[in-house]
Short mmCIF file of C-alpha atoms in Angstrom, two decimals:
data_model
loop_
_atom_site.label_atom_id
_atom_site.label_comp_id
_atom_site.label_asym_id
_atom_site.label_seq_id
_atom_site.Cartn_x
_atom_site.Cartn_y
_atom_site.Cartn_z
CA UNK A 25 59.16 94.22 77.20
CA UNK A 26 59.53 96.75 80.41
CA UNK A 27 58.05 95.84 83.77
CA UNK A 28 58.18 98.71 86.06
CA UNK A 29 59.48 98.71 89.65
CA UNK A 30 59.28 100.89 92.31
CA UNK A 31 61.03 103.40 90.43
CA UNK A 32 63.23 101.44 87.96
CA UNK A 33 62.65 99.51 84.83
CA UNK A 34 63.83 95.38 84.66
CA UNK A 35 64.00 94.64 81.27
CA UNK A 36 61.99 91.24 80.44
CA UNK A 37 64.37 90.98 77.33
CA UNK A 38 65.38 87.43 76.45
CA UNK A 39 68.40 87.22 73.70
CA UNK A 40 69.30 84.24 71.59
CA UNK A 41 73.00 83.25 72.53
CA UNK A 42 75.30 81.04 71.96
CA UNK A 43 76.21 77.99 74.63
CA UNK A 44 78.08 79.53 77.72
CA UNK A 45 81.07 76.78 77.03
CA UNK A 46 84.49 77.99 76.02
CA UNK A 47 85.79 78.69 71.97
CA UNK A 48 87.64 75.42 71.36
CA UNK A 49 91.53 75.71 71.69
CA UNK A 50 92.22 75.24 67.86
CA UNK A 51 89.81 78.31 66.90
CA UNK A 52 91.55 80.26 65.01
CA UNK A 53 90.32 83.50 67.81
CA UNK A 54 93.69 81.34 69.89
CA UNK A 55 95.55 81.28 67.02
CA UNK A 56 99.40 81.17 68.23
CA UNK A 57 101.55 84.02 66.04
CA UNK A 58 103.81 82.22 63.18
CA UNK A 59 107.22 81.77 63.59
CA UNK A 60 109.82 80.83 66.26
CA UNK A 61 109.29 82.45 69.57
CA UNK A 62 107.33 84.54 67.97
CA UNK A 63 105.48 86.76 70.89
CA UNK A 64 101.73 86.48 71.99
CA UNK A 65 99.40 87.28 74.50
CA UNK A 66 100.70 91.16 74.05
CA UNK A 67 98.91 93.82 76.51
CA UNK A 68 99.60 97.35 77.58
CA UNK A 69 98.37 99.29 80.45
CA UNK A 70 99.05 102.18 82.37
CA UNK A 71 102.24 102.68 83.35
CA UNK A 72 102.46 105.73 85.79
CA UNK A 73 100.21 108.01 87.62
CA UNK A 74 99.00 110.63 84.85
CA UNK A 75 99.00 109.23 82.02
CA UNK A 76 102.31 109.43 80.30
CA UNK A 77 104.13 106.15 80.21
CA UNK A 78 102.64 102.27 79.43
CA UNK A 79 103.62 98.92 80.50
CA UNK A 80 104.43 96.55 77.66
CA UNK A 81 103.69 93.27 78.51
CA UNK A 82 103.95 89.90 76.29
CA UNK A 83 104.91 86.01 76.45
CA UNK A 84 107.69 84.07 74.27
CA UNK A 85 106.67 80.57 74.36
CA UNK A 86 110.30 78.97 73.61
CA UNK A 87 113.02 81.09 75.43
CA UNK A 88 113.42 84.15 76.93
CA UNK A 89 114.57 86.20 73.54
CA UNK A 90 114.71 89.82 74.01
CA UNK A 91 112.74 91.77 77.17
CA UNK A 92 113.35 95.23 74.41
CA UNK A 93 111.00 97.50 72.97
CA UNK A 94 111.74 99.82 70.58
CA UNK A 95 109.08 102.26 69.79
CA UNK A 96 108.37 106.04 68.18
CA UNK A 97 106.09 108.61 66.43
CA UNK A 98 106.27 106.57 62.67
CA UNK A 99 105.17 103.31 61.63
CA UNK A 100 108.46 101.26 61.27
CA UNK A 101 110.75 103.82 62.31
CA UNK A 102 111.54 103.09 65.98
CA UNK A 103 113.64 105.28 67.36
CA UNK A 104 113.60 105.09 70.73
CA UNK A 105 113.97 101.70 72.51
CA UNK A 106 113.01 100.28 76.56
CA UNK A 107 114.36 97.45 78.58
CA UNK A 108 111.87 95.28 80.24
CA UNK A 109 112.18 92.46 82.79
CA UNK A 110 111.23 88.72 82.47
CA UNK A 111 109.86 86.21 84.53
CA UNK A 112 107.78 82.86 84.29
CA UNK A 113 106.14 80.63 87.19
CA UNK A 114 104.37 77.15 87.29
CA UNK A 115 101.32 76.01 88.10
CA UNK A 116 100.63 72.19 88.89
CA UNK A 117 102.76 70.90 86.18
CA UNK A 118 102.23 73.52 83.56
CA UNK A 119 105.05 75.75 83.04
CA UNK A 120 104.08 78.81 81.74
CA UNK A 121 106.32 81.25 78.45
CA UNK A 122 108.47 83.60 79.29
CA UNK A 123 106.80 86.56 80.44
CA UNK A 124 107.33 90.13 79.54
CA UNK A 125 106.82 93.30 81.06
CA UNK A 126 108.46 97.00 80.02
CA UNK A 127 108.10 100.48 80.97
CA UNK A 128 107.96 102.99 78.57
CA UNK A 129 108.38 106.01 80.02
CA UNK A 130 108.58 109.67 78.91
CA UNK A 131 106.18 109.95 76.39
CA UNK A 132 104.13 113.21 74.87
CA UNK A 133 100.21 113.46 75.76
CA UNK A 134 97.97 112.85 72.84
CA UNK A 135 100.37 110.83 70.60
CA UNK A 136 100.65 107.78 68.88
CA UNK A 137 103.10 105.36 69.00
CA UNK A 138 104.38 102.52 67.39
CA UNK A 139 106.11 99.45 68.51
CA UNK A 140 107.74 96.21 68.02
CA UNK A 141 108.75 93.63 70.72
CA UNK A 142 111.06 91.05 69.90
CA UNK A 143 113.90 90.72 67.00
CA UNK A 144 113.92 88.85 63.44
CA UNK A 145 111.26 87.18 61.52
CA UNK A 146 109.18 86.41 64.89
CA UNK A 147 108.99 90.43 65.68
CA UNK A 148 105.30 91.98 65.89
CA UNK A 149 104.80 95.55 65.13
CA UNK A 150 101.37 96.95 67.18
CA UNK A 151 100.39 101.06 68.19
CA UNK A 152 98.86 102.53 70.88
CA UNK A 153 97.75 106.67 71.84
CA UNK A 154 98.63 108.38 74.68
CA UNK A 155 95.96 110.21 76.77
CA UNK A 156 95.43 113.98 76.76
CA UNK A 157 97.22 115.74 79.48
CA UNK A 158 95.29 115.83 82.69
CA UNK A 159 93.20 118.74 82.65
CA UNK A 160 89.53 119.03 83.83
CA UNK A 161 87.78 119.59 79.86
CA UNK A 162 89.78 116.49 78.74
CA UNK A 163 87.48 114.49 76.67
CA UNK A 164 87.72 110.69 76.69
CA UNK A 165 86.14 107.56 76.26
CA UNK A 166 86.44 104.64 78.71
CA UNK A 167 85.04 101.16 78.13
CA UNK A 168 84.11 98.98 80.87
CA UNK A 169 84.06 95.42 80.89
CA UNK A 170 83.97 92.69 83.35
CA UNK A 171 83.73 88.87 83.94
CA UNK A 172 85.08 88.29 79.75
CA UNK A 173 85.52 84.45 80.07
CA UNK A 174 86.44 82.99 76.91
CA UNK A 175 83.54 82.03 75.04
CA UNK A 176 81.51 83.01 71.47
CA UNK A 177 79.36 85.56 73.52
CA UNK A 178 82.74 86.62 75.08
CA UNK A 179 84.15 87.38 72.12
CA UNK A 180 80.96 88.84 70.75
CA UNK A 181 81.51 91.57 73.87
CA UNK A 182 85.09 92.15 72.42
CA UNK A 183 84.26 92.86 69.04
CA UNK A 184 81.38 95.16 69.81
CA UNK A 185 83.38 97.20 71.90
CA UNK A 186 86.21 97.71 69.91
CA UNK A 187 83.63 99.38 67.43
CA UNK A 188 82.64 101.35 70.12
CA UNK A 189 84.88 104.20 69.76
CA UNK A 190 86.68 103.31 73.90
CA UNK A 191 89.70 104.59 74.01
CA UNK A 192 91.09 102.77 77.53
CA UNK A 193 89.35 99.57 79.03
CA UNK A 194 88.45 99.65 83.03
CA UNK A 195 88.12 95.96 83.70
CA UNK A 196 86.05 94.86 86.56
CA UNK A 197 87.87 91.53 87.60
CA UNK A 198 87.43 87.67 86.59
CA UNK A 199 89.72 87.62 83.54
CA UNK A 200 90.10 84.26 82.07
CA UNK A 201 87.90 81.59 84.10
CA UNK A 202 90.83 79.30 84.11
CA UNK A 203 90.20 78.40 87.49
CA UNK A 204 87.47 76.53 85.75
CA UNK A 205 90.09 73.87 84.53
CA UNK A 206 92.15 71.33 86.16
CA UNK A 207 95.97 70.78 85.97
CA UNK A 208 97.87 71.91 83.54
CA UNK A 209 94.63 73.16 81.51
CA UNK A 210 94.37 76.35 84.04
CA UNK A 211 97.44 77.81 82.51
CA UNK A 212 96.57 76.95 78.82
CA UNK A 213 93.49 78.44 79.37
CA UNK A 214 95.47 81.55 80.54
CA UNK A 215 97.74 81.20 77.74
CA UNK A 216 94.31 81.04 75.29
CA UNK A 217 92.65 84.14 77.05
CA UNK A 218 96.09 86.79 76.45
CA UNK A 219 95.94 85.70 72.41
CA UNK A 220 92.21 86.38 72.50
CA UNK A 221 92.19 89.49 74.32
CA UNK A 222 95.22 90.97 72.73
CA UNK A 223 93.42 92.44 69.15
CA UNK A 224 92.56 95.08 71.43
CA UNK A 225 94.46 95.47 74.71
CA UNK A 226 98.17 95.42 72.62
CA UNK A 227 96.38 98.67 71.17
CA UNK A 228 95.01 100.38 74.34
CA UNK A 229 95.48 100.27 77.83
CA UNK A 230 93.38 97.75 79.64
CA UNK A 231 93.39 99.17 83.83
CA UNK A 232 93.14 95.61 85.42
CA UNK A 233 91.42 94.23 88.62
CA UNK A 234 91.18 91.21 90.17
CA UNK A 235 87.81 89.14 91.02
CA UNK A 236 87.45 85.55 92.56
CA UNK A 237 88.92 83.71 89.46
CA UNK A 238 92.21 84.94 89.90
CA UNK A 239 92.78 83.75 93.42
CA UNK A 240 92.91 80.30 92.28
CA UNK A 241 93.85 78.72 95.67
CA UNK A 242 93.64 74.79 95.10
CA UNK A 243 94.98 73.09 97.40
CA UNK A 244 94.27 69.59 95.53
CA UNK A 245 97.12 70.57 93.33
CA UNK A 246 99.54 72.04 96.19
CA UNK A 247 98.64 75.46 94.36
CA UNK A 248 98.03 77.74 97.69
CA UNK A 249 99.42 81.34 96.63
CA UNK A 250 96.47 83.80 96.10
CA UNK A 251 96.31 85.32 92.57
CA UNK A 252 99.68 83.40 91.29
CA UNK A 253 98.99 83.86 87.21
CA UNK A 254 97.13 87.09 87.42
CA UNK A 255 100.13 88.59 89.15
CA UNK A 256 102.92 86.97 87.17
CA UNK A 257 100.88 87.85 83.50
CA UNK A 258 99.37 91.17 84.69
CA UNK A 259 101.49 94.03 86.20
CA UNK A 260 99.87 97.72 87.56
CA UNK A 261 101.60 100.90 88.14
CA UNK A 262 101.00 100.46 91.92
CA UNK A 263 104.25 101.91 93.07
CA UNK A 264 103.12 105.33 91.16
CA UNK A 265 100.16 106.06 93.73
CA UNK A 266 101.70 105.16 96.89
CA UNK A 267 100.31 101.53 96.93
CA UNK A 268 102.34 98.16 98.76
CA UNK A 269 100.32 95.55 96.52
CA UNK A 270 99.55 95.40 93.04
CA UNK A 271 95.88 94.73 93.56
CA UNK A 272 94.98 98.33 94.53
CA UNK A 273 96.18 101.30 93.04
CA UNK A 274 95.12 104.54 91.48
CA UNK A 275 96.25 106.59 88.17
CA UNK A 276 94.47 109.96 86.47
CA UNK A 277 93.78 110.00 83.15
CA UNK A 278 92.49 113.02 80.76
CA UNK A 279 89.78 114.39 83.48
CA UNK A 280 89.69 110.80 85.43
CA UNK A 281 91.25 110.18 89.05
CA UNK A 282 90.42 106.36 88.73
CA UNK A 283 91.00 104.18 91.69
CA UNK A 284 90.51 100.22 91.89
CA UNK A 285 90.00 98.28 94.81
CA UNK A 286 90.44 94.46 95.66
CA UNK A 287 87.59 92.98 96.75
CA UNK A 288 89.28 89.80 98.15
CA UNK A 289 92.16 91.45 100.02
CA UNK A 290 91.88 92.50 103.56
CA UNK A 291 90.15 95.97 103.95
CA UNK A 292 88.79 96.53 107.00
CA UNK A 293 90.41 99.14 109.32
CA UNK A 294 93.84 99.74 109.63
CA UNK A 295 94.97 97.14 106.88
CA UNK A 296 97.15 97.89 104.38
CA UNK A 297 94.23 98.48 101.86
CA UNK A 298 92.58 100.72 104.30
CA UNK A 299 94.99 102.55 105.02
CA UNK A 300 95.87 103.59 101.26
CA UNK A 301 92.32 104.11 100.37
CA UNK A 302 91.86 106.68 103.33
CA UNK A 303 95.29 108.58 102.11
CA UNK A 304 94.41 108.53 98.52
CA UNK A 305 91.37 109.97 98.75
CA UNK A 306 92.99 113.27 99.60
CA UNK A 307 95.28 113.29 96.81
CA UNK A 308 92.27 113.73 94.57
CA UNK A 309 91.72 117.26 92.98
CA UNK A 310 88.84 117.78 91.27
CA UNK A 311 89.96 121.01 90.22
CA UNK A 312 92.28 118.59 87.84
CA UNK A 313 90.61 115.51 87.68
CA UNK A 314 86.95 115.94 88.03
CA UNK A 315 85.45 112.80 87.55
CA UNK A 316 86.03 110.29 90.56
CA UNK A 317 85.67 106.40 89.39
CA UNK A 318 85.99 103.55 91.38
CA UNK A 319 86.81 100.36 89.83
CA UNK A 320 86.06 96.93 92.19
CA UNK A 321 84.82 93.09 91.70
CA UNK A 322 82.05 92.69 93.78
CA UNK A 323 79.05 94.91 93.56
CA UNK A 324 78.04 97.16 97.15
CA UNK A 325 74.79 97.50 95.90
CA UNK A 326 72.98 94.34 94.09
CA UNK A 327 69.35 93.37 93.44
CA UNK A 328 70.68 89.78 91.96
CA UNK A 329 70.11 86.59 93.88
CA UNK A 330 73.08 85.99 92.07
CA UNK A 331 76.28 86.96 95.12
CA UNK A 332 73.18 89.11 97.01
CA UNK A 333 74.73 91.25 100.10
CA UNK A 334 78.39 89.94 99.58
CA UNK A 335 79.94 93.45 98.83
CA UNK A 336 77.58 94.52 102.31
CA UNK A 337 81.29 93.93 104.00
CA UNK A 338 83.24 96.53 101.89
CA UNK A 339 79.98 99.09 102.14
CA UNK A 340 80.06 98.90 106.22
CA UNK A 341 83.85 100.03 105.64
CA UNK A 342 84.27 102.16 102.57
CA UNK A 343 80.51 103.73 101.83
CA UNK A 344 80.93 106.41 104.30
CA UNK A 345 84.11 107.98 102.45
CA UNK A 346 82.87 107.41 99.08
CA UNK A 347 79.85 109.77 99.54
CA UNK A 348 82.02 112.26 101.66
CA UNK A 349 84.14 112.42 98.42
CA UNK A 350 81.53 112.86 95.76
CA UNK A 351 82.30 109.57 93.98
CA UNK A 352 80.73 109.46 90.61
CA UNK A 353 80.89 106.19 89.47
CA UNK A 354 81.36 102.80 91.24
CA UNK A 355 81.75 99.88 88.45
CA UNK A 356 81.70 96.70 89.76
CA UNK A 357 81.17 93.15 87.76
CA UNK A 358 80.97 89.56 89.64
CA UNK A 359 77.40 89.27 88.78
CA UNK A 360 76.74 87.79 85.60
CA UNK A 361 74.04 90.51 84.37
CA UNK A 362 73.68 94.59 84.00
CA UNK A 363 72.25 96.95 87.01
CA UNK A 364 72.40 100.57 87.48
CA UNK A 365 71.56 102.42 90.73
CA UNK A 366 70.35 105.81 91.66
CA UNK A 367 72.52 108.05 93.17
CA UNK A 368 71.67 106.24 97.17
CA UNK A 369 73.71 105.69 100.35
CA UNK A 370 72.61 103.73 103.57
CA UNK A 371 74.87 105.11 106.09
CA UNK A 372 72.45 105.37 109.14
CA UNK A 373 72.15 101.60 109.51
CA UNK A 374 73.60 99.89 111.84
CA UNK A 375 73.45 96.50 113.78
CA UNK A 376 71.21 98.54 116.03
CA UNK A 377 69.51 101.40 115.25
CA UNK A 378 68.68 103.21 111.89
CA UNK A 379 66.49 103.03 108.93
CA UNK A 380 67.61 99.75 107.06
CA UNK A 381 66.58 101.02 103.35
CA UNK A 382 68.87 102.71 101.35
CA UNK A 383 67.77 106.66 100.87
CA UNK A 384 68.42 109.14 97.61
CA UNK A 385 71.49 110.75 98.70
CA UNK A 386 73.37 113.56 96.16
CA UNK A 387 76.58 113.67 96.90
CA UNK A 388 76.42 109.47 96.44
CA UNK A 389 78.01 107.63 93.84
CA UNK A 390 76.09 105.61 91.13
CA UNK A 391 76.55 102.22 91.13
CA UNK A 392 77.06 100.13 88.22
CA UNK A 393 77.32 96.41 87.57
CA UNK A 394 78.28 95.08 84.00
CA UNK A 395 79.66 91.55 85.19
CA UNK A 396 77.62 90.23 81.84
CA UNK A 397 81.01 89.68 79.44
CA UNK A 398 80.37 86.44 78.48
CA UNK A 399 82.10 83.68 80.39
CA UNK A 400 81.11 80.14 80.83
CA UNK A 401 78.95 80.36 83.87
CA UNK A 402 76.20 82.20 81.81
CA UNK A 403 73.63 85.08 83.09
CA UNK A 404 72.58 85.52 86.20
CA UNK A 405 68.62 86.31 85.71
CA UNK A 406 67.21 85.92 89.03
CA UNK A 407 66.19 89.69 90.11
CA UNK A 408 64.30 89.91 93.14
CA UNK A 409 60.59 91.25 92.40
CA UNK A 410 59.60 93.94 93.33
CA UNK A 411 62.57 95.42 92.18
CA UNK A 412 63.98 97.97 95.12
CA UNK A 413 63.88 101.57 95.17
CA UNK A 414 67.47 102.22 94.56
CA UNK A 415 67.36 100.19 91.34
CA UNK A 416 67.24 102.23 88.35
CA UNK A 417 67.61 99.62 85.43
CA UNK A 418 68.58 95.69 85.15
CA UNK A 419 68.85 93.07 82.55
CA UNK A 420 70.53 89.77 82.02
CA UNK A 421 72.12 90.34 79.12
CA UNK A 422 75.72 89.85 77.46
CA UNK A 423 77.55 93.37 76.72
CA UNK A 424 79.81 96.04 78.15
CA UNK A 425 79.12 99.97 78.94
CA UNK A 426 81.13 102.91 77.29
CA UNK A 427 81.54 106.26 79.82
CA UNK A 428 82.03 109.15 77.55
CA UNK A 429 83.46 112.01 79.34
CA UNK A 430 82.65 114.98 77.34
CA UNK A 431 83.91 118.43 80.09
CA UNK A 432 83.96 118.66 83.72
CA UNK A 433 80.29 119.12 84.09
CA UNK A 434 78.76 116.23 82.01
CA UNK A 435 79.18 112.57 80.63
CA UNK A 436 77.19 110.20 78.16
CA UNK A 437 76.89 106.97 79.70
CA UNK A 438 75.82 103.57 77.66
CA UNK A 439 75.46 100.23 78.24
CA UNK A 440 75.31 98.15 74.87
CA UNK A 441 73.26 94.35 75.08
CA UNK A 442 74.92 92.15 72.64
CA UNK A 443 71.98 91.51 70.63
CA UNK A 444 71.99 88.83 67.60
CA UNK A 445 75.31 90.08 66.63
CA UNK A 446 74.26 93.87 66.84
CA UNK A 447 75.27 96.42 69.31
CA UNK A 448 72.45 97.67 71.13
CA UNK A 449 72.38 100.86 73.29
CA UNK A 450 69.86 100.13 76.13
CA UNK A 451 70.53 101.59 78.75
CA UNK A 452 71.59 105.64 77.93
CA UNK A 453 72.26 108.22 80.63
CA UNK A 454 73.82 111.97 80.90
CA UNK A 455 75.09 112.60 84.13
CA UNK A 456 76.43 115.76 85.59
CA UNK A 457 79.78 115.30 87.34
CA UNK A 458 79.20 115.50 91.62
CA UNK A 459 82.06 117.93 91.82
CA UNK A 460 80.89 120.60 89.12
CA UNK A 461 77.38 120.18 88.79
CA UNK A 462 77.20 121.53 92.32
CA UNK A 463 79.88 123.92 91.73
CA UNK A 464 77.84 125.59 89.16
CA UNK A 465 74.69 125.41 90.80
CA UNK A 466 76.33 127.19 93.82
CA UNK A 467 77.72 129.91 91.89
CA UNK A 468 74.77 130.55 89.61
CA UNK A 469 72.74 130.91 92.98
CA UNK A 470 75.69 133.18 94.51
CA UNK A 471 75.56 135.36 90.95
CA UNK A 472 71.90 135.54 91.32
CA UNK A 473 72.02 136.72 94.96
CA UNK A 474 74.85 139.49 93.84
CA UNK A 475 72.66 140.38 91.21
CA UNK A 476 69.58 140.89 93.62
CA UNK A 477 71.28 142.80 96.08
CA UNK A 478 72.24 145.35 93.34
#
């Protein structure tokens, strides 16, 4: 079953799965909510910087109805209401519903609330919980999920993480795989992926990013505007952390300062990317927020044949300041299989001088790729052998990883294979947070020196 590395383990494991081709439109997963107008394809995310307002989002397929949500603290009773905005775009010569998106603002930490979009007989009724306030013992669960597709072993992924206990999804880019299609199939397939998705992002917030399928540039079709859907169907709280584009942004959340990067925008020095990155950084306070996550599409580090070396662009840049601040956890997807690294940096390599291996390094971040959700181009299960130094574990298998964050000082860390309809923990890690862990060891060593001198 295990072959070992260098250092690291490659599982040999070979699942049974089902076909990597997309759930037929008239599954029932697609079904389209009964009555007239009645909304679908209802998401929430993050809606401000800490943690205390969502964005409502949701499509009327007729007309534009009502962009209103009325929400509050018991089922049914709503008494508090939002107004939203609406929009809609075309693609080719699909035109798409009449897209929703509302702020609700001004809510209490640790709460639940409930609430309905739309009037009538067509109105849906859904919930969600609010985060604990941002303090540095704040206990919470992400889930982290990339590359979902829409296919049986994508919807496997979905239902074994909503068992998982994650309380907030960080997704790692390439939503749909619409860009698959052709014509006016790209934005059914769009329209198919929001009903699928929504059992559990209209419950929790889902913090979005953006891989390869969502630029969609196809120029056969006149379609030449870079991310056109995923912009008009999935809205950040960009404006809240200082950011000029949607596609990167930062919010805190419980103990979590999370920040997510675009691979496929500019972000070499002095763009706009850049530029927000470097000033970010310094608004992060462990003190407050001690666990540093970065969210991106396409892995830095990658022992995969599958997209080898093509986040080796965004390392020359961005490496350097990630170990400077301590990152914890870099969670990429892109590659259609599972990898975790040790905690290793290469930042003495150059075009001309420098050791060209990657060395353990403490203050690095680990870095994690779970690009195996399910979607139609199947697993990616050409590792190189042997398999490197700085690879601690890799499989190609369907699943999605869970980060529980128990205190300041430590996290449980899982990655679950979708195995013949089970949930698997296979790959199971503690790690101490880069901020604390050295804290403490400094001041136990500082006691200990006090204590000697006495």
């Amino acid at each position: 079953m295990w072959k070992m590395g260098m250092l690291g383990l490659t599982s040999t494991f070979v699942r049974t799965q089902w076909p990597a081709a997309d759930i037929p439109l008239d599954n029932k997963v697609f079904a389209i909510p009964k009555g007239y107008n009645a909304p679908q394809q209802v998401h929430i995310t993050q809606g401000d910087y800490d943690g205390k307002a969502v964005i409502i989002s949701w499509v009327t397929p007729d007309e534009p109805g009502s962009s209103t949500v009325k929400y509050g603290v018991s089922e049914k009773s709503y008494d508090f209401s939002a107004e939203g905005t609406v929009t809609n775009y075309t693609f080719y010569k699909y035109k798409s519903g009449y897209i929703h998106h509302c702020l609700v603002d001004g809510l209490e930490y640790d709460s639940k609330y409930y609430y309905k979009v739309e009037e009538g007989d067509s109105s849906r009724d859904f919930w969600f919980q609010t985060p604990p306030k941002i303090d540095p013992d704040a206990s919470y669960t992400f889930g982290i999920i990339g590359d979902l597709g829409q296919t049986y072993n994508s919807l496997s992924t979905l239902e074994h993480y909503m068992k998982s206990g994650g309380q907030s999804v960080l997704f790692a880019g390439d939503l749909s795989y619409a860009d698959r299609y052709q014509y006016d199939d790209v934005g059914t397939r769009w329209d198919s992926w929001g009903r699928l998705v929504e059992q559990s992002a209209a419950y929790q917030p889902w913090i979005w990013s953006a891989g390869n399928h969502e630029i969609e540039y196809m120029p056969e079709m006149d379609e030449v505007l870079p991310f056109k859907s995923f912009l008009h169907r999935f809205v950040t709280p960009y404006t809240a952390s200082k950011s000029t584009n949607p596609l990167w942004y930062a919010i805190r959340r419980a103990s979590a300062h999370i920040i997510v990067l675009s691979s496929y925008s500019p972000f070499v020095k002095y763009t706009p990317q850049w530029m927000w990155l470097r000033e970010e950084l310094t608004r992060v306070n462990r003190e407050k927020t001690p666990w540093l996550i970065v969210v991106m599409h396409v892995p830095i580090y990658n022992s995969n044949a599958a997209h080898y070396m093509e986040g080796e662009s965004m390392r020359a840049v961005f490496e350097s300041w990630f170990v400077r601040s301590k990152v914890d956890f870099i969670f990429a997807g892109h590659v259609h299989a599972y990898e975790r690294s040790y905690r290793i940096s290469n930042l003495h390599f150059n075009v001309s001088t420098g050791d060209r291996y990657p060395v353990p390094d403490k203050s690095a971040p680990v870095y994690l790729t779970v690009g195996d959700g399910g979607n139609q181009e199947g697993l990616a299960g050409r590792f190189f052998d042997p398999q490197p130094d700085y690879s601690a574990f890799r499989e190609a298998s369907y699943g999605h990883s869970t980060l529980e964050i128990r205190n300041r000082t430590h996290a449980f860390y899982h990655w679950n294979r979708n195995d013949d309809g089970k949930p698997v923990t296979t790959d199971s890690v503690i790690f101490h947070n880069q901020y604390w862990a050295n804290n403490l060891r400094r001041r136990r060593h500082l006691k200990a020196r006090e204590h000697a001198s006495h």
